[in-house]
Coordinates of N, CA and C in Angstrom, one line a residue:
X399 N 18.4 11.5 -7.1 CA 18.8 11.8 -5.6 C 17.1 12.1 -4.7
X400 N 16.3 12.8 -5.9 CA 15.5 13.3 -5.1 C 14.7 12.3 -4.7
X401 N 14.5 11.1 -4.9 CA 14.3 9.4 -3.8 C 14.8 9.6 -2.8
X402 N 16.1 9.6 -2.9 CA 16.8 9.3 -2.3 C 16.7 9.9 -0.6
X403 N 16.5 11.6 -1.5 CA 17.0 12.6 -0.1 C 15.3 13.3 0.4
X404 N 14.5 12.6 -0.3 CA 12.7 13.3 -0.2 C 12.3 13.5 1.4
X405 N 11.9 13.8 1.4 CA 11.0 14.6 3.1 C 10.6 13.6 4.0
X406 N 10.1 12.9 3.2 CA 9.5 11.4 3.9 C 11.4 10.8 3.6
X407 N 11.7 10.5 3.1 CA 12.8 10.3 3.2 C 13.6 10.5 4.8
X408 N 13.5 11.7 4.5 CA 14.5 12.8 5.3 C 13.9 12.2 6.7
X409 N 12.6 12.6 7.5 CA 11.5 12.5 8.1 C 11.9 11.0 8.8
X410 N 12.0 10.1 7.8 CA 12.6 9.3 8.3 C 13.2 8.4 9.7
X411 N 14.5 8.5 8.4 CA 15.8 8.5 9.3 C 15.6 9.4 10.0
X412 N 15.9 10.6 10.3 CA 15.1 11.4 11.6 C 14.6 11.1 13.0
X413 N 13.2 10.1 12.5 CA 13.1 9.3 13.3 C 13.3 8.2 13.7
X414 N 14.1 7.2 12.9 CA 15.3 6.7 14.2 C 16.3 6.6 14.3
X415 N 16.8 8.4 13.8 CA 17.5 8.7 14.9 C 17.3 8.9 16.5
X416 N 16.3 9.4 16.4 CA 15.6 9.7 17.6 C 15.2 8.3 18.1
X417 N 15.1 7.0 17.7 CA 15.0 6.2 18.7 C 16.2 5.1 19.0
X418 N 17.2 5.4 17.9 CA 18.2 5.1 18.3 C 19.1 5.6 19.5
X419 N 19.0 6.7 19.6 CA 18.8 8.2 20.6 C 18.8 7.4 22.3
X420 N 17.4 6.3 21.5 CA 16.3 6.6 23.4 C 17.1 4.7 23.5
X421 N 16.8 4.0 22.3 CA 16.9 2.8 22.2 C 18.7 2.1 23.2
X422 N 19.4 2.9 21.9 CA 21.1 2.3 22.5 C 21.0 2.1 23.9
X423 N 20.3 3.3 24.9 CA 21.6 4.0 26.2 C 20.3 2.8 27.5
X424 N 19.2 2.8 26.4 CA 18.3 1.6 27.8 C 19.6 0.0 27.3
X425 N 19.5 0.0 26.1 CA 20.5 -1.1 26.1 C 21.3 -1.3 26.6
X426 N 22.5 -0.2 27.0 CA 23.6 0.0 27.6 C 23.7 0.0 29.0
X427 N 22.7 0.9 30.0 CA 22.4 1.1 31.1 C 21.8 0.5 31.8
X428 N 21.2 -1.0 31.0 CA 20.7 -2.4 31.1 C 22.0 -3.2 31.9
X429 N 23.1 -3.0 30.7 CA 23.8 -4.5 31.3 C 24.5 -3.6 32.2
X430 N 25.1 -2.3 32.3 CA 25.5 -2.1 33.6 C 25.0 -2.4 35.0
X431 N 24.0 -1.7 34.4 CA 22.5 -1.5 35.9 C 22.6 -3.4 36.7
X432 N 22.3 -4.2 35.4 CA 22.3 -5.4 37.0 C 24.1 -6.3 36.6
X433 N 24.5 -5.9 36.0 CA 25.8 -6.4 36.5 C 26.4 -5.9 37.4
X434 N 25.9 -4.5 37.9 CA 26.5 -3.5 39.0 C 26.0 -4.0 40.5
X435 N 24.9 -4.8 39.8 CA 23.8 -5.2 41.1 C 24.0 -6.6 41.4
X436 N 24.4 -7.4 40.4 CA 25.3 -8.9 40.3 C 26.7 -8.7 41.6
X437 N 26.7 -7.5 41.3 CA 28.7 -7.7 42.6 C 29.3 -6.9 41.1
X438 N 29.2 -6.4 39.9 CA 30.7 -6.1 40.1 C 30.1 -4.5 38.9
X439 N 30.6 -3.8 39.7 CA 30.7 -2.3 39.2 C 31.7 -1.4 38.3
X440 N 32.0 -2.3 37.6 CA 33.7 -2.0 36.5 C 31.9 -0.8 35.7
X441 N 31.3 -1.6 34.9 CA 30.5 -0.8 34.0 C 30.0 0.6 34.6
X442 N 29.9 0.2 36.5 CA 28.4 1.6 36.4 C 30.5 3.0 36.7
X443 N 31.1 2.0 37.3 CA 33.0 2.9 37.4 C 33.1 3.8 36.0
X444 N 32.5 3.2 35.0 CA 33.2 3.8 33.5 C 32.2 4.5 33.1
X445 N 31.0 5.1 33.6 CA 30.0 6.4 33.4 C 28.8 5.3 32.6
X446 N 28.7 3.5 32.6 CA 27.9 3.8 31.5 C 26.6 3.5 32.7
X447 N 26.3 3.3 33.3 CA 24.7 3.6 34.1 C 24.6 4.5 33.6
X448 N 24.0 5.2 32.6 CA 23.7 6.5 32.0 C 22.9 6.0 30.8
X449 N 21.9 7.2 30.9 CA 21.4 7.8 29.7 C 21.4 8.3 28.7
X450 N 22.9 9.0 28.4 CA 22.6 9.6 27.4 C 23.6 8.6 26.5
X451 N 23.1 9.2 25.4 CA 23.3 8.6 24.5 C 24.8 8.7 23.8
X452 N 25.9 9.7 24.8 CA 27.2 9.8 24.3 C 28.3 9.0 25.1
X453 N 28.1 8.9 26.1 CA 28.7 7.0 27.2 C 28.6 6.1 26.2
X454 N 27.5 5.8 25.4 CA 27.9 4.5 24.9 C 27.9 4.5 23.2
X455 N 27.8 5.6 22.4 CA 27.8 5.8 21.1 C 29.0 4.9 20.2
X456 N 28.6 4.9 19.7 CA 30.1 4.1 18.3 C 29.3 4.2 17.1
X457 N 29.8 5.6 16.5 CA 29.8 5.8 15.1 C 28.7 5.1 14.0
X458 N 29.5 3.5 13.7 CA 29.0 2.7 12.4 C 27.9 1.9 12.9
X459 N 27.7 1.7 14.4 CA 27.2 1.5 15.1 C 25.2 1.6 15.4
X460 N 25.5 2.9 15.4 CA 24.5 3.6 15.3 C 24.0 4.3 14.0
X461 N 25.0 4.5 12.7 CA 24.3 4.7 12.0 C 24.3 3.3 11.2
X462 N 24.2 2.0 11.2 CA 23.7 0.8 11.1 C 22.4 1.0 11.4
X463 N 22.3 1.5 12.5 CA 20.8 1.2 13.2 C 19.9 2.7 12.4
X464 N 20.6 3.1 12.3 CA 19.3 4.5 11.8 C 19.5 3.7 9.8
X465 N 20.2 3.5 9.1 CA 19.4 3.0 8.7 C 19.1 1.4 7.5
X466 N 20.0 0.2 8.7 CA 19.8 -1.3 9.5 C 18.2 -1.5 9.8
X467 N 17.8 -0.4 10.9 CA 17.3 -0.8 12.1 C 18.1 -1.7 12.9
X468 N 19.0 -2.0 12.9 CA 19.7 -2.9 13.8 C 21.4 -2.4 14.2
X469 N 22.2 -2.7 15.1 CA 23.1 -1.8 15.3 C 23.8 -2.1 17.3
X470 N 24.9 -1.6 16.3 CA 25.5 -1.9 18.3 C 26.2 -0.5 18.6
X471 N 26.4 -0.5 19.7 CA 27.5 0.7 21.1 C 28.9 0.0 21.6
X472 N 29.8 1.0 21.8 CA 30.9 0.4 22.6 C 30.0 -0.5 23.6
X473 N 31.4 -1.5 23.3 CA 30.3 -2.4 24.7 C 31.4 -1.9 26.3
X474 N 30.1 -3.2 26.8 CA 29.5 -2.2 28.5 C 31.1 -3.9 29.0
X475 N 31.5 -2.9 29.4 CA 33.0 -3.8 29.8 C 32.5 -4.6 32.0
X476 N 32.6 -5.4 31.7 CA 32.2 -7.0 32.6 C 33.2 -7.2 32.9
X477 N 33.1 -7.9 33.9 CA 34.5 -8.8 35.0 C 33.3 -10.0 35.5
X478 N 33.4 -11.3 34.7 CA 33.2 -12.3 35.1 C 33.1 -13.0 37.0
X479 N 34.6 -12.2 36.9 CA 34.8 -12.8 38.3 C 34.3 -12.1 39.7
X480 N 33.4 -11.3 39.3 CA 33.4 -10.4 40.2 C 32.2 -10.8 40.7
X481 N 31.4 -12.5 39.2 CA 30.0 -12.5 40.2 C 30.0 -13.6 40.9
X482 N 29.2 -13.7 41.6 CA 29.3 -15.5 42.6 C 29.3 -16.2 42.0
X483 N 28.7 -16.4 40.3 CA 28.7 -17.2 39.4 C 28.8 -16.6 38.6
X484 N 30.2 -16.8 37.8 CA 30.2 -16.0 36.9 C 29.6 -16.2 35.3
X485 N 29.0 -17.5 35.0 CA 28.3 -18.1 33.9 C 27.3 -17.6 34.2
X486 N 26.7 -17.8 35.4 CA 24.8 -17.2 35.4 C 25.3 -15.4 35.8
X487 N 25.5 -15.4 36.3 CA 25.7 -13.1 36.3 C 25.9 -13.0 35.1
X488 N 26.9 -14.0 33.8 CA 27.4 -13.2 32.6 C 26.0 -13.3 31.7
X489 N 25.4 -14.4 32.0 CA 24.3 -14.5 31.5 C 22.7 -13.3 31.7
X490 N 22.4 -13.6 32.8 CA 22.1 -12.5 33.7 C 22.4 -10.8 32.9
X491 N 23.3 -10.6 32.9 CA 23.9 -9.0 32.6 C 23.2 -9.2 31.9
X492 N 24.3 -10.5 30.7 CA 23.6 -10.0 29.3 C 22.0 -9.9 28.5
X493 N 21.2 -11.0 29.3 CA 20.4 -11.0 29.0 C 19.1 -9.4 29.1
X494 N 19.9 -9.0 29.8 CA 19.4 -7.6 30.9 C 19.2 -6.9 29.0
X495 N 20.0 -6.2 28.6 CA 19.9 -5.9 27.4 C 18.6 -6.1 26.4
X496 N 18.7 -6.7 26.1 CA 17.3 -7.4 25.0 C 16.4 -7.1 25.6
X497 N 16.1 -7.4 26.8 CA 15.1 -7.2 27.9 C 14.7 -5.9 27.5
X498 N 15.8 -4.9 28.1 CA 15.3 -3.7 28.6 C 14.8 -3.2 27.2
X499 N 14.5 -3.2 25.6 CA 14.2 -3.5 24.4 C 13.3 -4.3 24.2
X500 N 12.8 -5.1 24.4 CA 11.4 -5.0 24.6 C 10.8 -4.8 25.1
X501 N 11.4 -4.8 26.6 CA 10.2 -3.5 26.9 C 9.8 -2.3 27.0
X502 N 11.0 -1.8 25.8 CA 10.6 0.0 25.2 C 9.7 -0.8 24.1
X503 N 9.6 -1.3 23.9 CA 9.1 -2.0 22.9 C 7.3 -1.7 23.2
X504 N 7.7 -2.8 23.8 CA 6.0 -3.0 25.2 C 5.5 -2.4 25.2
X505 N 5.6 -0.9 26.0 CA 5.4 0.3 26.2 C 5.1 1.3 24.9
X506 N 6.0 1.2 24.1 CA 5.7 1.9 22.8 C 4.0 1.6 22.1
X507 N 4.1 0.1 22.3 CA 2.9 -0.7 22.0 C 2.0 0.0 22.4
X508 N 1.4 0.1 24.0 CA 0.8 0.2 24.5 C 0.4 1.5 24.6
X509 N 0.8 2.8 24.2 CA 0.8 3.7 24.3 C 1.0 4.4 22.3
X510 N 0.6 3.3 21.5 CA -0.3 3.8 20.5 C -1.6 3.1 20.6
X511 N -1.1 1.8 21.4 CA -3.2 1.4 21.2 C -3.2 3.0 22.3
X512 N -2.9 3.1 23.0 CA -3.8 4.2 24.0 C -4.6 5.2 22.8
X513 N -3.3 6.3 22.7 CA -3.0 6.9 21.6 C -4.6 6.6 20.0
X514 N -4.4 6.2 19.9 CA -5.4 5.2 18.9 C -7.4 5.1 19.1
X515 N -6.8 4.5 20.2 CA -8.6 4.2 21.0 C -8.5 6.3 21.2
X516 N -7.7 7.2 21.9 CA -8.3 7.9 22.4 C -8.5 9.3 21.4
X517 N -7.2 8.9 19.7 CA -7.8 9.8 18.7 C -8.2 8.6 17.8
X518 N -8.2 7.5 17.4 CA -8.5 7.5 16.4 C -8.2 7.7 14.7
X519 N -8.3 8.2 13.9 CA -8.4 8.3 12.4 C -7.0 9.2 12.4
X520 N -7.6 10.4 13.9 CA -6.3 11.5 14.0 C -5.1 11.9 14.7
X521 N -4.9 10.3 15.2 CA -3.8 10.5 15.7 C -2.6 11.1 14.1
X522 N -1.6 11.9 14.7 CA -0.7 12.8 14.3 C -0.2 11.4 13.6
X523 N 0.6 11.6 12.2 CA 0.8 10.9 11.4 C 2.6 10.1 12.1
X524 N 3.3 11.8 12.8 CA 4.1 11.8 13.0 C 4.2 11.2 14.2
X525 N 3.5 10.9 15.2 CA 3.4 10.3 16.2 C 3.7 8.8 16.2
X526 N 2.6 8.8 14.7 CA 2.9 7.4 14.5 C 3.9 6.3 14.3
X527 N 4.1 7.3 13.2 CA 6.0 6.7 12.7 C 6.8 6.5 14.0
X528 N 6.8 7.2 14.9 CA 7.9 7.8 15.5 C 7.8 6.0 16.4
X529 N 6.2 5.9 16.9 CA 5.4 4.9 17.7 C 5.9 3.5 17.4
X530 N 6.0 3.7 15.6 CA 5.7 2.1 15.7 C 7.4 1.5 15.0
X531 N 8.7 2.8 14.4 CA 10.0 2.5 14.8 C 10.6 2.3 16.3
X532 N 10.0 2.6 17.4 CA 10.6 2.9 18.5 C 9.8 1.0 18.9
X533 N 8.7 0.1 18.7 CA 8.0 -0.5 18.8 C 9.6 -1.2 18.0
X534 N 9.1 -1.5 16.3 CA 10.2 -2.2 15.5 C 11.2 -2.3 15.4
X535 N 12.1 -1.1 15.9 CA 13.2 -0.8 16.0 C 14.7 -1.5 17.3
X536 N 13.7 -1.6 18.6 CA 13.9 -2.7 19.6 C 13.5 -4.0 19.5
X537 N 12.8 -4.4 18.6 CA 12.5 -5.7 18.8 C 13.4 -5.9 17.8
X538 N 13.8 -5.8 17.1 CA 15.3 -5.9 16.3 C 16.4 -5.9 16.8
X539 N 16.3 -5.2 17.6 CA 17.5 -4.9 18.2 C 17.3 -5.8 19.3
X540 N 16.5 -6.6 20.3 CA 16.9 -7.2 20.7 C 16.8 -8.5 20.3
X541 N 16.7 -8.7 19.8 CA 16.2 -10.4 18.4 C 17.7 -10.3 18.0
X542 N 18.4 -9.2 17.6 CA 19.9 -10.1 16.7 C 21.0 -10.0 17.6
X543 N 20.3 -8.8 18.8 CA 21.5 -9.3 20.2 C 21.8 -10.6 20.8
X544 N 20.2 -11.3 20.7 CA 20.5 -13.2 21.2 C 20.9 -13.4 20.1
X545 N 21.0 -13.0 18.9 CA 22.3 -14.1 18.0 C 23.0 -15.2 18.7
X546 N 23.2 -16.5 18.7 CA 24.3 -17.1 20.1 C 25.5 -17.3 19.5
X547 N 26.0 -16.3 19.1 CA 27.1 -16.1 18.6 C 27.9 -15.0 19.2
X548 N 29.0 -15.0 20.0 CA 30.3 -14.1 19.8 C 30.2 -13.0 19.5
X549 N 30.1 -11.2 19.8 CA 30.2 -11.2 20.8 C 28.8 -10.6 20.9
X550 N 27.6 -11.2 21.0 CA 26.7 -10.5 20.8 C 25.9 -11.6 22.4
X551 N 25.6 -10.7 23.0 CA 24.8 -11.2 24.1 C 24.1 -12.5 24.5
X552 N 23.5 -12.6 23.5 CA 23.1 -14.3 23.1 C 24.4 -15.4 23.1
X553 N 25.4 -14.8 23.3 CA 26.6 -15.9 23.1 C 27.1 -15.9 24.9
X554 N 27.1 -14.8 25.9 CA 26.8 -15.0 26.7 C 25.9 -15.9 27.8
X555 N 24.7 -15.7 27.1 CA 23.5 -16.7 27.5 C 23.5 -18.3 27.5
X556 N 24.1 -18.2 25.7 CA 24.6 -19.7 25.4 C 25.7 -20.7 26.8
X557 N 26.2 -19.5 27.2 CA 27.2 -19.9 27.6 C 26.5 -20.7 28.6
X558 N 25.5 -20.3 29.1 CA 25.0 -21.8 30.4 C 25.0 -23.3 29.1
X559 N 24.1 -23.2 28.5 CA 24.4 -24.8 28.0 C 25.4 -24.9 27.5
X560 N 26.8 -24.9 26.9 CA 27.6 -25.3 26.8 C 28.3 -25.3 26.9
X561 N 29.7 -26.3 26.9 CA 31.4 -26.3 27.5 C 31.7 -25.3 27.4
X562 N 32.0 -25.0 28.9 CA 33.0 -23.4 29.2 C 34.3 -23.2 27.6
X563 N 34.7 -24.7 27.5 CA 36.2 -24.8 26.5 C 35.9 -23.9 24.8
X564 N 34.5 -24.6 25.1 CA 34.1 -23.7 23.4 C 33.7 -22.4 23.2
X565 N 33.4 -22.4 24.8 CA 32.8 -21.0 24.4 C 33.8 -20.4 24.4
X566 N 34.7 -19.9 25.6 CA 36.2 -19.6 25.3 C 36.9 -19.4 24.0
X567 N 36.9 -20.4 23.3 CA 37.8 -20.5 21.7 C 37.3 -19.9 21.2
X568 N 35.3 -20.2 20.6 CA 34.7 -19.0 20.3 C 35.3 -17.4 20.6
X569 N 35.0 -17.3 21.9 CA 35.2 -16.1 21.9 C 36.3 -15.3 21.7
X570 N 38.0 -16.2 21.3 CA 38.8 -16.1 20.4 C 39.1 -14.8 18.9
X571 N 37.5 -15.9 18.5 CA 37.4 -14.9 16.6 C 35.7 -14.2 16.7
X572 N 36.2 -13.5 17.9 CA 34.7 -12.4 18.2 C 34.5 -11.3 16.3
X573 N 35.6 -11.1 17.2 CA 35.8 -10.0 15.8 C 35.4 -10.5 14.7
X574 N 36.4 -11.3 14.5 CA 35.8 -12.2 12.7 C 35.1 -12.7 12.8
X575 N 33.7 -12.8 14.2 CA 32.4 -13.8 14.2 C 31.3 -13.0 13.3
X576 N 32.1 -11.4 14.7 CA 31.3 -10.0 14.4 C 31.5 -9.7 12.5
X577 N 32.1 -9.7 12.2 CA 32.3 -9.1 10.7 C 31.3 -10.0 10.2
X578 N 31.7 -11.6 10.1 CA 31.3 -12.4 9.0 C 29.2 -12.2 9.5
X579 N 28.8 -11.8 10.9 CA 27.2 -12.0 10.5 C 27.1 -10.4 10.3
X580 N 28.0 -8.7 10.7 CA 27.8 -8.5 9.7 C 27.1 -8.2 8.3
X581 N 28.2 -9.2 7.9 CA 28.0 -9.0 6.1 C 26.8 -9.3 5.8
X582 N 26.8 -10.6 6.8 CA 25.4 -11.6 6.3 C 24.2 -10.5 6.2
X583 N 24.4 -10.1 7.4 CA 23.4 -8.5 7.7 C 23.1 -8.0 6.4
X584 N 23.8 -7.0 6.0 CA 24.2 -6.0 4.5 C 24.0 -7.1 3.6
X585 N 23.7 -8.2 3.8 CA 23.5 -9.1 2.0 C 22.4 -9.4 1.8
X586 N 21.2 -9.6 3.4 CA 20.0 -9.9 3.6 C 19.8 -11.9 3.7
X587 N 21.1 -12.4 4.3 CA 21.4 -13.7 4.0 C 20.4 -13.8 5.8
X588 N 20.1 -12.8 7.1 CA 20.1 -13.1 7.7 C 18.1 -12.8 7.8
X589 N 18.1 -11.6 6.9 CA 16.9 -11.5 7.2 C 15.4 -11.9 7.7
X590 N 15.6 -13.0 6.8 CA 14.3 -14.4 6.9 C 14.0 -14.9 8.3
X591 N 15.7 -15.2 8.9 CA 15.3 -15.9 9.8 C 14.9 -14.9 10.7
X592 N 15.5 -14.0 10.4 CA 15.4 -12.7 12.0 C 14.6 -12.2 11.9
X593 N 13.8 -12.2 10.5 CA 12.3 -11.9 10.3 C 10.9 -12.7 11.3
X594 N 11.3 -14.0 10.9 CA 10.5 -15.0 11.4 C 10.5 -14.2 13.5
X595 N 12.1 -14.8 13.7 CA 11.7 -14.1 14.7 C 10.8 -13.0 15.4
X596 N 11.8 -11.6 15.0 CA 10.4 -10.5 14.2 C 9.5 -10.7 15.2
X597 N 8.6 -11.4 14.2 CA 6.8 -11.3 13.5 C 6.8 -12.2 14.7
X598 N 7.4 -13.1 15.1 CA 6.7 -13.2 16.8 C 6.7 -12.9 17.6
X599 N 8.0 -12.5 18.3 CA 8.1 -11.1 19.0 C 7.0 -9.8 19.4
X600 N 6.9 -9.8 18.0 CA 5.9 -8.8 17.8 C 4.1 -9.5 17.5
X601 N 4.1 -10.2 17.5 CA 3.0 -10.8 17.8 C 2.4 -11.4 19.4
X602 N 2.7 -11.6 19.8 CA 3.3 -11.3 21.0 C 2.9 -10.7 21.8
X603 N 3.8 -9.4 21.7 CA 3.7 -8.1 22.4 C 2.3 -7.2 21.9
X604 N 1.8 -7.5 20.9 CA 0.1 -7.5 20.2 C 0.0 -8.1 21.2
X605 N -0.2 -9.7 22.1 CA -1.6 -10.4 22.5 C -1.2 -9.6 24.1
X606 N -0.2 -9.0 24.2 CA 0.2 -9.5 25.9 C -0.3 -7.2 25.9
X607 N -0.4 -6.9 25.0 CA -1.4 -5.7 24.9 C -3.0 -5.8 24.5
X608 N -3.8 -6.6 24.3 CA -4.6 -6.6 23.5 C -5.7 -5.9 24.8
X609 N -5.4 -6.5 25.9 CA -5.7 -5.4 27.0 C -5.8 -4.2 26.8
X610 N -5.5 -3.0 26.1 CA -5.9 -1.9 25.6 C -6.9 -1.8 25.0
X611 N -7.5 -2.9 24.0 CA -7.9 -2.2 23.5 C -9.2 -2.4 23.2

């Protein structure tokens, strides 16, 4: 029990919780903002164009985000029929969430590198860990949500390349698919492919912030 509830572990969970309260609202608000700009105010009218975590929080999704590094929030309501081009509108609004997380990861990496240059080895450990989680958890959230199966954001993007009838047939089973994906994630089945993509994204962000050092 001491190892499970030791100070270091508790601090890690606390830092993850802080990141979760930033990353998920940015993700969901990005969906709401882009869908509104594309002509559908459904999410905006529902109060989802907000960085207040209470507007987006899902208990189980939040717990998974803290303890597993990936999670989810309450779905943002979007009406494709209000877009000029429903398929394109859905893809763009879906992509906004993962892109917002990648932007947060990118900005966090810039801040970390700037602080490392200024403070060197004197950078406070707690701040280092917070920035590390800001990068790693946002990258994980973006990659996880880009899975090309319903109900993840990647499925809306995949709609651009799939016949619509197959997409909507898959949508009928999105709850079952979600359960299967979560079970696979819990048992580590997705660890290898997600880690490969996540590491590749991390390297791209590192290269994109090379100007700082």
